[in-house]
């Protein structure tokens, strides 16, 4: 089975992607397509500063993401520490009672409307029944 030879620029782009593995993450995250990246690479060239953040060993972007997650976890844990469990339980109980009351009202209205609409089962009238004179 012979492999088709790719255009030299495509081969160069493949080598460029091997040197900039973070580009693969962009495509997998659906932020860019290979076509878009190829066109930018072709127009800008390999030496453009845009590509620096995608090089091997450059993990500044991933470190920023990790720092964001750490900040979020820290804020969330701070909120949990400030939370009064007894007060939270009180509010949850009140909400549960309110929902139960609303459900009770709805069931009463549904029950009364069913009783009113079906007191006597009448045969449906034919709207096209005409009498002869």
mmCIF file of C-alpha atoms in Angstrom:
data_model
loop_
_atom_site.group_PDB
_atom_site.id
_atom_site.type_symbol
_atom_site.label_atom_id
_atom_site.label_comp_id
_atom_site.label_asym_id
_atom_site.label_seq_id
_atom_site.Cartn_x
_atom_site.Cartn_y
_atom_site.Cartn_z
ATOM 1 C CA UNK A 1 0.000 0.000 0.000
ATOM 2 C CA UNK A 2 1.618 3.194 -1.125
ATOM 3 C CA UNK A 3 1.069 6.484 0.597
ATOM 4 C CA UNK A 4 0.183 9.550 -1.431
ATOM 5 C CA UNK A 5 2.729 12.307 -1.325
ATOM 6 C CA UNK A 6 1.358 15.434 0.279
ATOM 7 C CA UNK A 7 2.061 18.906 -0.948
ATOM 8 C CA UNK A 8 5.344 20.171 0.533
ATOM 9 C CA UNK A 9 3.588 22.985 2.390
ATOM 10 C CA UNK A 10 1.253 20.468 4.044
ATOM 11 C CA UNK A 11 4.261 18.408 5.119
ATOM 12 C CA UNK A 12 5.841 21.552 6.554
ATOM 13 C CA UNK A 13 2.616 22.352 8.412
ATOM 14 C CA UNK A 14 2.513 18.834 9.869
ATOM 15 C CA UNK A 15 6.065 19.311 11.135
ATOM 16 C CA UNK A 16 5.060 22.707 12.540
ATOM 17 C CA UNK A 17 2.160 21.065 14.441
ATOM 18 C CA UNK A 18 4.552 18.463 15.876
ATOM 19 C CA UNK A 19 6.636 21.350 17.233
ATOM 20 C CA UNK A 20 3.514 23.148 18.544
ATOM 21 C CA UNK A 21 1.409 20.371 20.150
ATOM 22 C CA UNK A 22 -0.935 22.811 21.884
ATOM 23 C CA UNK A 23 -2.507 23.472 18.476
ATOM 24 C CA UNK A 24 -4.001 19.991 18.667
ATOM 25 C CA UNK A 25 -5.806 21.035 21.855
ATOM 26 C CA UNK A 26 -7.325 23.999 20.039
ATOM 27 C CA UNK A 27 -8.753 21.779 17.330
ATOM 28 C CA UNK A 28 -10.023 19.182 19.799
ATOM 29 C CA UNK A 29 -11.702 21.924 21.822
ATOM 30 C CA UNK A 30 -13.318 23.055 18.550
ATOM 31 C CA UNK A 31 -11.907 26.567 18.911
ATOM 32 C CA UNK A 32 -10.275 26.317 15.474
ATOM 33 C CA UNK A 33 -10.234 23.947 12.529
ATOM 34 C CA UNK A 34 -7.141 22.531 10.874
ATOM 35 C CA UNK A 35 -8.019 24.527 7.762
ATOM 36 C CA UNK A 36 -8.101 27.801 9.710
ATOM 37 C CA UNK A 37 -4.800 27.066 11.427
ATOM 38 C CA UNK A 38 -3.163 26.052 8.151
ATOM 39 C CA UNK A 39 -4.302 29.245 6.453
ATOM 40 C CA UNK A 40 -3.027 31.402 9.330
ATOM 41 C CA UNK A 41 0.264 29.513 9.346
ATOM 42 C CA UNK A 42 0.588 29.921 5.585
ATOM 43 C CA UNK A 43 -0.134 33.671 5.735
ATOM 44 C CA UNK A 44 1.722 34.570 8.934
ATOM 45 C CA UNK A 45 4.612 32.158 8.679
ATOM 46 C CA UNK A 46 6.226 30.011 11.355
ATOM 47 C CA UNK A 47 8.071 32.888 13.025
ATOM 48 C CA UNK A 48 5.008 34.936 13.920
ATOM 49 C CA UNK A 49 4.748 35.665 17.690
ATOM 50 C CA UNK A 50 1.210 34.230 17.678
ATOM 51 C CA UNK A 51 2.592 30.685 17.642
ATOM 52 C CA UNK A 52 4.822 31.058 20.719
ATOM 53 C CA UNK A 53 2.121 30.040 23.173
ATOM 54 C CA UNK A 54 1.575 26.754 21.314
ATOM 55 C CA UNK A 55 5.185 25.527 21.345
ATOM 56 C CA UNK A 56 6.398 22.439 23.179
ATOM 57 C CA UNK A 57 7.175 23.098 26.780
ATOM 58 C CA UNK A 58 5.170 26.324 26.825
ATOM 59 C CA UNK A 59 2.543 25.643 29.451
ATOM 60 C CA UNK A 60 1.685 29.216 30.387
ATOM 61 C CA UNK A 61 -1.857 28.778 29.126
ATOM 62 C CA UNK A 62 -2.408 25.534 31.025
ATOM 63 C CA UNK A 63 -0.914 27.084 34.171
ATOM 64 C CA UNK A 64 -3.351 29.996 33.844
ATOM 65 C CA UNK A 65 -6.245 27.527 33.611
ATOM 66 C CA UNK A 66 -4.998 25.672 36.679
ATOM 67 C CA UNK A 67 -4.709 28.956 38.575
ATOM 68 C CA UNK A 68 -8.286 29.853 37.615
ATOM 69 C CA UNK A 69 -9.524 26.494 38.901
ATOM 70 C CA UNK A 70 -7.577 26.921 42.140
ATOM 71 C CA UNK A 71 -9.084 30.391 42.636
ATOM 72 C CA UNK A 72 -12.590 29.054 42.018
ATOM 73 C CA UNK A 73 -12.113 26.161 44.460
ATOM 74 C CA UNK A 74 -10.728 28.559 47.066
ATOM 75 C CA UNK A 75 -13.722 30.896 46.675
ATOM 76 C CA UNK A 76 -16.169 27.996 46.831
ATOM 77 C CA UNK A 77 -14.555 26.562 49.964
ATOM 78 C CA UNK A 78 -14.693 30.037 51.525
ATOM 79 C CA UNK A 79 -18.433 30.172 50.842
ATOM 80 C CA UNK A 80 -18.908 26.735 52.380
ATOM 81 C CA UNK A 81 -17.046 27.815 55.520
ATOM 82 C CA UNK A 82 -19.270 30.893 55.892
ATOM 83 C CA UNK A 83 -22.477 28.933 55.385
ATOM 84 C CA UNK A 84 -24.603 28.206 58.473
ATOM 85 C CA UNK A 85 -25.884 24.649 58.066
ATOM 86 C CA UNK A 86 -28.811 25.115 60.461
ATOM 87 C CA UNK A 87 -29.989 28.242 58.642
ATOM 88 C CA UNK A 88 -29.678 26.478 55.312
ATOM 89 C CA UNK A 89 -31.730 23.545 56.624
ATOM 90 C CA UNK A 90 -34.390 25.989 57.868
ATOM 91 C CA UNK A 91 -34.687 27.589 54.413
ATOM 92 C CA UNK A 92 -34.820 24.215 52.676
ATOM 93 C CA UNK A 93 -37.626 23.082 55.027
ATOM 94 C CA UNK A 94 -39.592 26.288 54.331
ATOM 95 C CA UNK A 95 -39.155 25.843 50.604
ATOM 96 C CA UNK A 96 -40.280 22.241 50.838
ATOM 97 C CA UNK A 97 -43.419 23.254 52.760
ATOM 98 C CA UNK A 98 -44.207 25.973 50.205
ATOM 99 C CA UNK A 99 -43.857 23.516 47.331
ATOM 100 C CA UNK A 100 -46.121 21.041 49.175
ATOM 101 C CA UNK A 101 -48.761 23.746 49.674
ATOM 102 C CA UNK A 102 -48.658 24.697 45.988
ATOM 103 C CA UNK A 103 -48.985 21.044 44.993
ATOM 104 C CA UNK A 104 -51.974 20.688 47.335
ATOM 105 C CA UNK A 105 -53.694 23.714 45.801
ATOM 106 C CA UNK A 106 -53.079 22.456 42.293
ATOM 107 C CA UNK A 107 -54.466 19.026 43.105
ATOM 108 C CA UNK A 108 -57.601 20.610 44.645
ATOM 109 C CA UNK A 109 -58.196 22.744 41.550
ATOM 110 C CA UNK A 110 -57.597 19.799 39.248
ATOM 111 C CA UNK A 111 -59.950 17.623 41.291
ATOM 112 C CA UNK A 112 -62.756 20.209 41.333
ATOM 113 C CA UNK A 113 -62.462 20.919 37.606
ATOM 114 C CA UNK A 114 -62.701 17.210 36.812
ATOM 115 C CA UNK A 115 -65.810 16.852 39.011
ATOM 116 C CA UNK A 116 -67.483 19.875 37.408
ATOM 117 C CA UNK A 117 -66.702 18.870 33.847
ATOM 118 C CA UNK A 118 -67.980 15.284 34.165
ATOM 119 C CA UNK A 119 -71.075 15.359 36.409
ATOM 120 C CA UNK A 120 -73.204 13.458 33.861
ATOM 121 C CA UNK A 121 -71.830 11.534 30.965
ATOM 122 C CA UNK A 122 -73.766 12.813 27.974
ATOM 123 C CA UNK A 123 -73.392 11.491 24.501
ATOM 124 C CA UNK A 124 -71.659 14.014 22.266
ATOM 125 C CA UNK A 125 -74.135 15.889 20.130
ATOM 126 C CA UNK A 126 -73.815 15.755 16.421
ATOM 127 C CA UNK A 127 -73.439 19.311 15.128
ATOM 128 C CA UNK A 128 -74.818 18.281 11.724
ATOM 129 C CA UNK A 129 -78.039 16.708 12.944
ATOM 130 C CA UNK A 130 -80.835 18.646 11.259
ATOM 131 C CA UNK A 131 -84.515 18.125 11.704
ATOM 132 C CA UNK A 132 -86.951 17.997 8.890
ATOM 133 C CA UNK A 133 -89.959 20.257 9.127
#
